[in-house]
């Protein structure tokens, strides 16, 4: 057996379930199979192997579902692929073959079922890996920060539950002024290059990773800049996105026999929980309505699902991921974020305020700068909403970093008849490559920003109510 060419990537993980993504090489007309096995750390007996046949339709990838696991338990797993000499083999018959597994043993940890146990997460976005003629240019520069994340994870207490990548995991349009990538094969090659660098590969093989797209997985400021000729680009970009980012997410349901149903997705947004912390990861990009009559970032179905979740969830902390910034607004170039959709933003804020929903935190990236900010209401002292922005993992020299002067901070975010929504920064604005380390305990969320070498740049504490 050979080790995966991409992955493994640990995706959605619960107290008793985990999803593992991997990719094999295409062997032309020869059949290719993948396999996985696992065991509780410290034990000798491997599980029965799980096999799958791979095909070019999904770029030789598979998402394995590991079920009936124990909570808060560390597991070891091995995965690989092979092409048997006999062309008539099936998934059932290859189980009888004497296989020599790749020597790499990976580890994963299931979620704890204890509600009040402290949790920790890594958050970041925007990784600019420039490609020239299909080859990454200086790829180590954009892989360096993931080495620092791995180092932090090794000694982290509490253990890191998950990494949240909130958009622009690849830049399809990295050379869009000169030679934009539009073909399916070109976009697939970007995912393969981005996810096969050694440090990010190590990160995703040992820590569950949740992803959602932003514009650069398709085209800058999509769909505002879309033209009729972009239909094929969009189709190709989303096909690749579904393979490499959505496939291992909770957006996919399980089949009746507990395998991942990789049929066409109805939507990309999803929810997951981790004890008394819950996440709603929005699709802030592909369901937009730009018409003047009903401008919206989230389509009707998604908005209603988010409002229902906010109102009914009993989670102590509610994180809402939106790839573009919820607030504060930018002085320039703000038409791509929530700033340009004020009616829908106000509906969300009014629901949170009037329903007395506490400990709501909006998590985003996009602006190539990191910050925390607090939103209050002039006439309602009980209202408070926070935001955590983390961006970028790796910037391009062609793009500026955000600074405090980027944002409108000297006037209310929204003025209404019932009062003003007022906001303020609760941290400095980080204007360099960075990632966020979030620690959620009984009384607060601590937000630590680290530079690409792992040095802590600053810390902010968000008091829970």
Short mmCIF file of C-alpha atoms in Angstrom, two decimals:
data_model
loop_
_atom_site.label_atom_id
_atom_site.label_comp_id
_atom_site.label_asym_id
_atom_site.label_seq_id
_atom_site.Cartn_x
_atom_site.Cartn_y
_atom_site.Cartn_z
CA UNK A 1 0.00 0.00 0.00
CA UNK A 2 1.03 3.59 -0.62
CA UNK A 3 0.46 6.57 1.65
CA UNK A 4 -2.14 9.14 0.51
CA UNK A 5 -1.06 11.74 -2.02
CA UNK A 6 -3.30 14.26 -0.22
CA UNK A 7 -4.23 13.84 3.42
CA UNK A 8 -5.27 12.22 5.50
CA UNK A 9 -7.52 15.07 6.65
CA UNK A 10 -9.58 14.62 9.79
CA UNK A 11 -12.93 16.27 9.17
CA UNK A 12 -16.10 16.40 11.24
CA UNK A 13 -15.58 14.65 14.59
CA UNK A 14 -18.05 13.97 17.42
CA UNK A 15 -17.95 11.98 20.65
CA UNK A 16 -18.35 8.72 18.70
CA UNK A 17 -17.68 9.50 15.02
CA UNK A 18 -14.89 10.85 12.80
CA UNK A 19 -14.48 11.46 9.07
CA UNK A 20 -11.14 10.91 7.33
CA UNK A 21 -10.42 12.26 3.85
CA UNK A 22 -7.63 10.90 1.64
CA UNK A 23 -6.53 10.89 -2.00
CA UNK A 24 -4.68 8.33 -4.12
CA UNK A 25 -2.86 8.56 -7.44
CA UNK A 26 -4.75 7.89 -10.63
CA UNK A 27 -3.51 4.65 -12.19
CA UNK A 28 -5.17 5.08 -15.57
CA UNK A 29 -7.38 2.11 -16.43
CA UNK A 30 -6.26 0.11 -13.39
CA UNK A 31 -8.64 -0.09 -10.43
CA UNK A 32 -7.59 1.71 -7.26
CA UNK A 33 -8.72 0.92 -3.72
CA UNK A 34 -8.23 2.76 -0.43
CA UNK A 35 -8.32 1.36 3.08
CA UNK A 36 -8.29 2.55 6.68
CA UNK A 37 -7.97 0.90 10.07
CA UNK A 38 -7.86 2.25 13.60
CA UNK A 39 -7.41 1.36 17.26
CA UNK A 40 -7.53 3.08 20.64
CA UNK A 41 -4.09 4.49 21.47
CA UNK A 42 -2.12 2.13 23.67
CA UNK A 43 -3.84 -1.01 22.39
CA UNK A 44 -2.46 -3.53 19.91
CA UNK A 45 -5.51 -4.83 18.05
CA UNK A 46 -6.49 -2.95 14.89
CA UNK A 47 -10.11 -2.66 13.81
CA UNK A 48 -11.36 -4.51 10.78
CA UNK A 49 -10.15 -2.65 7.71
CA UNK A 50 -12.61 -0.49 5.77
CA UNK A 51 -12.17 -0.49 1.98
CA UNK A 52 -13.42 1.74 -0.82
CA UNK A 53 -12.89 1.85 -4.58
CA UNK A 54 -11.74 5.23 -5.88
CA UNK A 55 -12.57 6.93 -9.15
CA UNK A 56 -11.57 9.98 -11.19
CA UNK A 57 -15.04 11.52 -10.79
CA UNK A 58 -14.00 12.62 -7.28
CA UNK A 59 -10.32 13.01 -8.14
CA UNK A 60 -9.40 9.64 -6.57
CA UNK A 61 -10.58 10.75 -3.10
CA UNK A 62 -12.50 9.02 -0.34
CA UNK A 63 -14.04 10.09 2.97
CA UNK A 64 -14.09 7.24 5.48
CA UNK A 65 -16.51 7.28 8.42
CA UNK A 66 -15.25 5.82 11.69
CA UNK A 67 -18.23 4.98 13.90
CA UNK A 68 -18.97 3.67 17.39
CA UNK A 69 -15.93 5.38 18.86
CA UNK A 70 -15.55 6.22 22.55
CA UNK A 71 -15.75 9.84 23.71
CA UNK A 72 -12.69 11.86 24.74
CA UNK A 73 -10.42 9.07 23.53
CA UNK A 74 -7.25 9.16 21.48
CA UNK A 75 -7.16 6.80 18.51
CA UNK A 76 -4.42 5.75 16.13
CA UNK A 77 -5.21 5.15 12.47
CA UNK A 78 -3.51 4.14 9.25
CA UNK A 79 -4.72 4.74 5.74
CA UNK A 80 -3.37 4.10 2.25
CA UNK A 81 -4.17 2.96 -1.25
CA UNK A 82 -3.21 0.23 -3.70
CA UNK A 83 -3.94 -1.06 -7.19
CA UNK A 84 -4.27 -4.87 -7.30
CA UNK A 85 -2.83 -6.78 -10.22
CA UNK A 86 -6.07 -8.69 -10.76
CA UNK A 87 -8.53 -6.31 -12.48
CA UNK A 88 -11.63 -8.18 -11.30
CA UNK A 89 -11.16 -7.41 -7.60
CA UNK A 90 -14.00 -5.78 -5.69
CA UNK A 91 -14.25 -3.95 -2.36
CA UNK A 92 -15.17 -7.27 -0.77
CA UNK A 93 -12.47 -9.41 -2.38
CA UNK A 94 -9.56 -7.03 -1.66
CA UNK A 95 -10.23 -7.54 2.05
CA UNK A 96 -8.69 -10.99 1.65
CA UNK A 97 -5.42 -9.69 0.22
CA UNK A 98 -2.26 -9.67 2.40
CA UNK A 99 -1.61 -5.92 2.59
CA UNK A 100 1.46 -4.14 3.86
CA UNK A 101 0.25 -0.87 5.37
CA UNK A 102 2.20 2.40 5.08
CA UNK A 103 4.30 2.85 8.20
CA UNK A 104 2.77 6.24 9.11
CA UNK A 105 0.47 6.08 12.13
CA UNK A 106 -1.74 9.12 12.68
CA UNK A 107 -3.71 10.15 15.76
CA UNK A 108 -7.11 11.69 16.38
CA UNK A 109 -9.10 12.52 19.51
CA UNK A 110 -12.87 12.29 19.83
CA UNK A 111 -14.91 15.03 21.50
CA UNK A 112 -15.55 15.06 25.22
CA UNK A 113 -19.13 14.54 26.39
CA UNK A 114 -18.55 16.71 29.49
CA UNK A 115 -20.41 19.94 28.81
CA UNK A 116 -18.42 22.31 31.02
CA UNK A 117 -14.96 21.06 30.08
CA UNK A 118 -12.77 23.86 28.63
CA UNK A 119 -12.42 23.85 24.84
CA UNK A 120 -9.81 25.30 22.48
CA UNK A 121 -9.71 26.04 18.76
CA UNK A 122 -7.39 27.36 16.04
CA UNK A 123 -8.95 29.92 13.68
CA UNK A 124 -7.55 31.46 10.53
CA UNK A 125 -8.16 32.27 6.87
CA UNK A 126 -6.63 33.51 3.62
CA UNK A 127 -3.69 31.40 2.57
CA UNK A 128 -2.15 32.80 -0.57
CA UNK A 129 -0.14 30.05 -2.26
CA UNK A 130 0.95 31.49 -5.56
CA UNK A 131 1.17 29.08 -8.48
CA UNK A 132 3.19 29.62 -11.65
CA UNK A 133 2.69 27.20 -14.55
CA UNK A 134 0.99 24.81 -12.15
CA UNK A 135 3.86 24.82 -9.62
CA UNK A 136 3.77 26.57 -6.20
CA UNK A 137 6.12 29.54 -5.98
CA UNK A 138 8.13 29.48 -2.72
CA UNK A 139 5.57 27.17 -1.04
CA UNK A 140 7.53 26.97 2.23
CA UNK A 141 6.67 30.59 2.96
CA UNK A 142 2.97 29.79 3.13
CA UNK A 143 3.49 26.49 4.93
CA UNK A 144 5.65 27.98 7.67
CA UNK A 145 2.78 29.21 9.86
CA UNK A 146 1.32 25.70 10.04
CA UNK A 147 4.55 24.45 11.61
CA UNK A 148 3.98 26.99 14.38
CA UNK A 149 0.37 25.86 14.77
CA UNK A 150 1.53 22.25 15.06
CA UNK A 151 4.02 23.25 17.75
CA UNK A 152 1.32 25.03 19.74
CA UNK A 153 -1.05 22.07 19.44
CA UNK A 154 1.54 19.62 20.78
CA UNK A 155 1.50 21.15 24.25
CA UNK A 156 -1.92 22.79 24.27
CA UNK A 157 -4.09 22.46 27.38
CA UNK A 158 -6.96 22.09 26.94
CA UNK A 159 -6.33 20.06 23.75
CA UNK A 160 -7.30 21.72 20.48
CA UNK A 161 -10.76 20.45 19.48
CA UNK A 162 -10.63 21.72 15.91
CA UNK A 163 -9.15 24.09 13.37
CA UNK A 164 -11.59 26.46 11.67
CA UNK A 165 -10.50 27.71 8.23
CA UNK A 166 -12.96 30.47 7.41
CA UNK A 167 -12.28 31.17 3.73
CA UNK A 168 -9.78 31.58 0.90
CA UNK A 169 -8.06 28.27 1.58
CA UNK A 170 -6.89 28.54 -2.03
CA UNK A 171 -6.72 31.42 -4.51
CA UNK A 172 -8.11 30.26 -7.83
CA UNK A 173 -7.56 33.80 -9.10
CA UNK A 174 -4.04 34.37 -7.78
CA UNK A 175 -2.93 35.64 -11.18
CA UNK A 176 -6.35 36.81 -12.28
CA UNK A 177 -5.09 39.90 -14.05
CA UNK A 178 -2.84 37.89 -16.30
CA UNK A 179 -3.80 34.21 -16.47
CA UNK A 180 -6.85 33.29 -14.36
CA UNK A 181 -7.43 29.61 -13.70
CA UNK A 182 -10.81 28.52 -14.96
CA UNK A 183 -10.45 24.89 -15.96
CA UNK A 184 -11.40 22.08 -13.59
CA UNK A 185 -7.98 20.43 -13.80
CA UNK A 186 -6.23 23.71 -12.99
CA UNK A 187 -8.37 24.27 -9.92
CA UNK A 188 -7.85 20.70 -8.71
CA UNK A 189 -4.11 21.20 -9.03
CA UNK A 190 -4.32 24.19 -6.69
CA UNK A 191 -6.06 22.15 -4.03
CA UNK A 192 -3.52 19.35 -4.40
CA UNK A 193 -0.63 21.79 -4.06
CA UNK A 194 -2.18 23.68 -1.12
CA UNK A 195 -3.13 20.62 0.92
CA UNK A 196 0.00 18.55 0.26
CA UNK A 197 2.56 20.91 1.82
CA UNK A 198 4.17 19.11 4.78
CA UNK A 199 3.15 21.31 7.72
CA UNK A 200 -0.49 21.81 6.78
CA UNK A 201 -0.70 18.13 5.93
CA UNK A 202 0.57 17.24 9.39
CA UNK A 203 -1.91 19.64 10.99
CA UNK A 204 -4.93 18.24 9.19
CA UNK A 205 -3.89 14.62 9.77
CA UNK A 206 -3.99 15.09 13.54
CA UNK A 207 -6.62 17.77 14.23
CA UNK A 208 -10.16 17.90 12.88
CA UNK A 209 -10.49 20.70 10.35
CA UNK A 210 -13.67 22.54 9.40
CA UNK A 211 -13.69 24.70 6.28
CA UNK A 212 -15.98 27.13 4.47
CA UNK A 213 -15.27 28.98 1.26
CA UNK A 214 -14.98 32.68 0.51
CA UNK A 215 -14.61 34.46 -2.83
CA UNK A 216 -11.13 33.40 -3.91
CA UNK A 217 -12.15 29.75 -4.13
CA UNK A 218 -14.06 31.09 -7.16
CA UNK A 219 -13.20 34.67 -8.14
CA UNK A 220 -12.49 37.94 -6.34
CA UNK A 221 -15.71 39.50 -4.93
CA UNK A 222 -17.92 36.73 -6.28
CA UNK A 223 -20.70 37.07 -7.39
CA UNK A 224 -20.55 40.87 -7.76
CA UNK A 225 -17.91 40.56 -10.47
CA UNK A 226 -19.53 37.58 -12.21
CA UNK A 227 -20.15 37.64 -15.92
CA UNK A 228 -22.17 35.28 -18.11
CA UNK A 229 -18.98 33.62 -19.24
CA UNK A 230 -18.22 32.69 -15.62
CA UNK A 231 -20.84 29.95 -15.40
CA UNK A 232 -18.30 27.28 -16.31
CA UNK A 233 -15.76 28.76 -13.88
CA UNK A 234 -18.31 28.57 -11.06
CA UNK A 235 -19.26 25.01 -11.91
CA UNK A 236 -15.62 23.91 -11.98
CA UNK A 237 -14.72 25.78 -8.78
CA UNK A 238 -17.62 24.34 -6.81
CA UNK A 239 -16.98 20.81 -8.03
CA UNK A 240 -13.42 21.08 -6.73
CA UNK A 241 -14.60 22.75 -3.51
CA UNK A 242 -17.04 19.93 -2.83
CA UNK A 243 -14.27 17.36 -3.20
CA UNK A 244 -11.60 19.01 -1.07
CA UNK A 245 -13.43 21.18 1.47
CA UNK A 246 -17.09 20.22 1.80
CA UNK A 247 -16.69 16.44 1.55
CA UNK A 248 -15.50 15.89 5.12
CA UNK A 249 -17.79 18.51 6.70
CA UNK A 250 -21.10 18.03 8.54
CA UNK A 251 -22.89 19.37 5.44
CA UNK A 252 -22.91 15.77 4.22
CA UNK A 253 -25.29 13.44 6.02
CA UNK A 254 -24.58 9.79 6.77
CA UNK A 255 -26.29 7.02 4.83
CA UNK A 256 -28.35 4.32 6.52
CA UNK A 257 -25.23 2.17 6.80
CA UNK A 258 -23.24 5.02 8.41
CA UNK A 259 -21.06 5.94 5.44
CA UNK A 260 -20.69 9.53 4.23
CA UNK A 261 -23.31 10.33 1.61
CA UNK A 262 -21.34 12.24 -1.02
CA UNK A 263 -24.33 12.95 -3.21
CA UNK A 264 -24.82 16.50 -4.47
CA UNK A 265 -25.14 18.88 -1.53
CA UNK A 266 -28.28 20.96 -1.04
CA UNK A 267 -26.25 23.65 0.73
CA UNK A 268 -22.74 24.29 2.08
CA UNK A 269 -23.60 25.81 5.48
CA UNK A 270 -23.62 23.51 8.49
CA UNK A 271 -23.67 23.25 12.28
CA UNK A 272 -21.67 21.26 14.81
CA UNK A 273 -21.36 21.17 18.57
CA UNK A 274 -18.56 20.57 21.06
CA UNK A 275 -20.00 20.15 24.54
CA UNK A 276 -21.74 23.40 25.47
CA UNK A 277 -20.07 25.26 22.59
CA UNK A 278 -21.90 25.28 19.26
CA UNK A 279 -20.86 26.52 15.82
CA UNK A 280 -23.00 27.65 12.89
CA UNK A 281 -20.79 27.91 9.80
CA UNK A 282 -22.55 30.06 7.22
CA UNK A 283 -22.14 30.05 3.47
CA UNK A 284 -21.67 33.80 3.07
CA UNK A 285 -20.68 33.57 -0.57
CA UNK A 286 -22.72 31.32 -2.90
CA UNK A 287 -26.29 32.13 -1.75
CA UNK A 288 -26.16 35.91 -2.09
CA UNK A 289 -28.96 37.97 -3.59
CA UNK A 290 -27.70 41.26 -5.05
CA UNK A 291 -31.05 42.60 -6.22
CA UNK A 292 -32.10 45.94 -4.75
CA UNK A 293 -35.47 44.54 -3.65
CA UNK A 294 -34.02 41.90 -1.30
CA UNK A 295 -30.29 42.19 -0.82
CA UNK A 296 -28.93 39.38 1.33
CA UNK A 297 -25.72 37.55 2.15
CA UNK A 298 -27.63 34.48 3.32
CA UNK A 299 -30.52 33.04 1.35
CA UNK A 300 -33.96 32.80 2.98
CA UNK A 301 -33.56 29.17 4.05
CA UNK A 302 -30.14 29.77 5.60
CA UNK A 303 -31.20 32.94 7.41
CA UNK A 304 -34.18 31.15 8.91
CA UNK A 305 -32.01 28.21 9.98
CA UNK A 306 -29.54 30.58 11.62
CA UNK A 307 -32.27 32.52 13.44
CA UNK A 308 -33.91 29.29 14.62
CA UNK A 309 -30.57 28.01 15.88
CA UNK A 310 -29.77 31.27 17.68
CA UNK A 311 -33.19 31.31 19.34
CA UNK A 312 -33.46 27.64 20.30
CA UNK A 313 -29.90 26.53 21.01
CA UNK A 314 -29.13 25.92 24.67
CA UNK A 315 -25.37 26.22 24.04
CA UNK A 316 -23.54 28.44 26.50
CA UNK A 317 -21.37 29.88 23.68
CA UNK A 318 -22.60 30.32 20.11
CA UNK A 319 -19.98 30.93 17.42
CA UNK A 320 -21.27 32.12 14.03
CA UNK A 321 -18.71 31.78 11.23
CA UNK A 322 -19.12 34.18 8.33
CA UNK A 323 -16.24 34.35 5.87
CA UNK A 324 -16.73 38.11 5.39
CA UNK A 325 -16.74 40.54 8.31
CA UNK A 326 -19.99 41.09 10.19
CA UNK A 327 -18.58 44.28 11.72
CA UNK A 328 -16.81 46.72 11.99
CA UNK A 329 -17.34 48.26 8.59
CA UNK A 330 -14.54 49.36 6.30
CA UNK A 331 -14.02 52.90 5.05
CA UNK A 332 -13.30 51.59 1.56
CA UNK A 333 -14.02 48.33 -0.31
CA UNK A 334 -16.77 47.35 2.10
CA UNK A 335 -19.34 46.38 -0.54
CA UNK A 336 -18.34 42.73 -0.34
CA UNK A 337 -19.04 42.32 3.41
CA UNK A 338 -22.13 42.62 5.63
CA UNK A 339 -21.79 46.38 5.42
CA UNK A 340 -23.49 46.20 2.01
CA UNK A 341 -26.40 44.15 3.35
CA UNK A 342 -27.64 46.29 6.27
CA UNK A 343 -31.23 45.05 6.38
CA UNK A 344 -30.30 41.41 6.87
CA UNK A 345 -27.59 42.28 9.38
CA UNK A 346 -30.09 44.32 11.39
CA UNK A 347 -32.58 41.43 11.38
CA UNK A 348 -29.95 39.19 12.97
CA UNK A 349 -28.96 41.82 15.53
CA UNK A 350 -32.56 42.57 16.48
CA UNK A 351 -33.29 38.88 16.97
CA UNK A 352 -30.27 38.52 19.26
CA UNK A 353 -31.27 41.64 21.20
CA UNK A 354 -35.01 41.11 21.53
CA UNK A 355 -34.67 37.40 22.30
CA UNK A 356 -31.99 38.13 24.96
CA UNK A 357 -29.52 35.69 23.38
CA UNK A 358 -26.20 35.77 25.18
CA UNK A 359 -22.61 34.91 24.29
CA UNK A 360 -22.94 35.20 20.50
CA UNK A 361 -19.58 35.62 18.77
CA UNK A 362 -19.16 36.24 15.03
CA UNK A 363 -15.97 34.67 13.65
CA UNK A 364 -14.57 35.76 10.29
CA UNK A 365 -11.47 36.48 8.21
CA UNK A 366 -11.12 38.02 4.74
CA UNK A 367 -9.62 41.46 5.48
CA UNK A 368 -5.95 40.47 5.93
CA UNK A 369 -5.90 41.78 9.46
CA UNK A 370 -7.00 40.38 12.83
CA UNK A 371 -8.95 41.98 15.65
CA UNK A 372 -11.61 41.57 18.30
CA UNK A 373 -14.48 44.03 18.76
CA UNK A 374 -17.54 44.52 20.96
CA UNK A 375 -21.01 45.63 19.87
CA UNK A 376 -23.47 47.18 22.35
CA UNK A 377 -26.82 49.01 22.21
CA UNK A 378 -27.39 52.55 23.47
CA UNK A 379 -30.78 51.76 25.03
CA UNK A 380 -30.39 48.10 25.94
CA UNK A 381 -27.61 47.43 28.48
CA UNK A 382 -28.26 43.69 28.34
CA UNK A 383 -27.22 43.44 24.66
CA UNK A 384 -23.65 42.50 23.79
CA UNK A 385 -22.20 40.74 20.75
CA UNK A 386 -18.52 40.14 20.01
CA UNK A 387 -16.52 39.47 16.86
CA UNK A 388 -13.22 37.65 16.34
CA UNK A 389 -11.44 38.24 13.03
CA UNK A 390 -8.40 36.17 12.05
CA UNK A 391 -6.62 36.74 8.74
CA UNK A 392 -4.32 35.99 6.95
CA UNK A 393 -2.39 32.74 7.31
CA UNK A 394 -0.20 33.94 4.45
CA UNK A 395 -0.49 37.21 2.59
CA UNK A 396 0.61 38.18 -0.88
CA UNK A 397 3.00 41.07 -1.37
CA UNK A 398 0.41 42.38 -3.82
CA UNK A 399 -2.22 42.82 -1.07
CA UNK A 400 -2.08 45.27 1.87
CA UNK A 401 -2.73 44.35 5.49
CA UNK A 402 -5.64 45.96 7.31
CA UNK A 403 -4.91 48.51 10.05
CA UNK A 404 -7.11 50.33 12.57
CA UNK A 405 -7.51 53.15 10.05
CA UNK A 406 -9.15 50.67 7.65
CA UNK A 407 -12.36 50.64 9.71
CA UNK A 408 -15.16 53.09 10.55
CA UNK A 409 -14.95 53.35 14.34
CA UNK A 410 -16.13 56.89 15.09
CA UNK A 411 -19.86 56.43 14.49
CA UNK A 412 -22.56 53.84 15.35
CA UNK A 413 -22.73 50.70 13.27
CA UNK A 414 -26.51 51.09 12.92
CA UNK A 415 -28.95 53.79 14.02
CA UNK A 416 -32.54 52.69 14.69
CA UNK A 417 -35.62 54.20 16.30
CA UNK A 418 -35.05 51.88 19.28
CA UNK A 419 -31.43 53.01 19.74
CA UNK A 420 -27.96 52.82 18.24
CA UNK A 421 -25.73 49.78 17.82
CA UNK A 422 -22.33 51.03 18.95
CA UNK A 423 -19.03 49.21 18.50
CA UNK A 424 -15.46 49.46 19.66
CA UNK A 425 -12.24 47.55 19.15
CA UNK A 426 -11.23 45.41 22.12
CA UNK A 427 -7.79 44.66 20.69
CA UNK A 428 -5.19 46.21 18.48
CA UNK A 429 -5.41 45.33 14.78
CA UNK A 430 -2.80 42.72 13.84
CA UNK A 431 -1.25 43.67 10.50
CA UNK A 432 0.89 40.64 9.69
CA UNK A 433 0.50 36.93 8.98
CA UNK A 434 -1.13 35.33 12.02
CA UNK A 435 -3.57 32.81 13.46
CA UNK A 436 -5.91 32.85 16.46
CA UNK A 437 -5.91 30.42 19.39
CA UNK A 438 -9.28 30.48 21.19
CA UNK A 439 -9.71 29.09 24.72
CA UNK A 440 -13.26 28.76 26.05
CA UNK A 441 -13.62 28.12 29.77
CA UNK A 442 -16.36 28.63 32.34
CA UNK A 443 -16.07 32.40 32.52
CA UNK A 444 -14.44 33.74 29.38
CA UNK A 445 -13.12 33.29 25.85
CA UNK A 446 -9.44 34.08 25.60
CA UNK A 447 -8.30 35.09 22.13
CA UNK A 448 -4.56 34.78 21.52
CA UNK A 449 -3.08 35.95 18.23
CA UNK A 450 0.25 34.41 17.16
CA UNK A 451 2.57 35.37 14.32
CA UNK A 452 3.86 32.94 11.72
CA UNK A 453 6.71 31.90 14.02
CA UNK A 454 4.29 31.13 16.85
CA UNK A 455 5.12 34.20 18.97
CA UNK A 456 2.09 35.50 20.84
CA UNK A 457 1.27 38.97 19.57
CA UNK A 458 -1.57 39.86 21.92
CA UNK A 459 -4.38 38.43 24.06
CA UNK A 460 -7.96 39.56 24.56
CA UNK A 461 -10.48 38.21 27.05
CA UNK A 462 -14.19 38.12 26.24
CA UNK A 463 -16.18 37.74 29.46
CA UNK A 464 -19.09 35.30 29.19
CA UNK A 465 -22.43 36.22 30.69
#
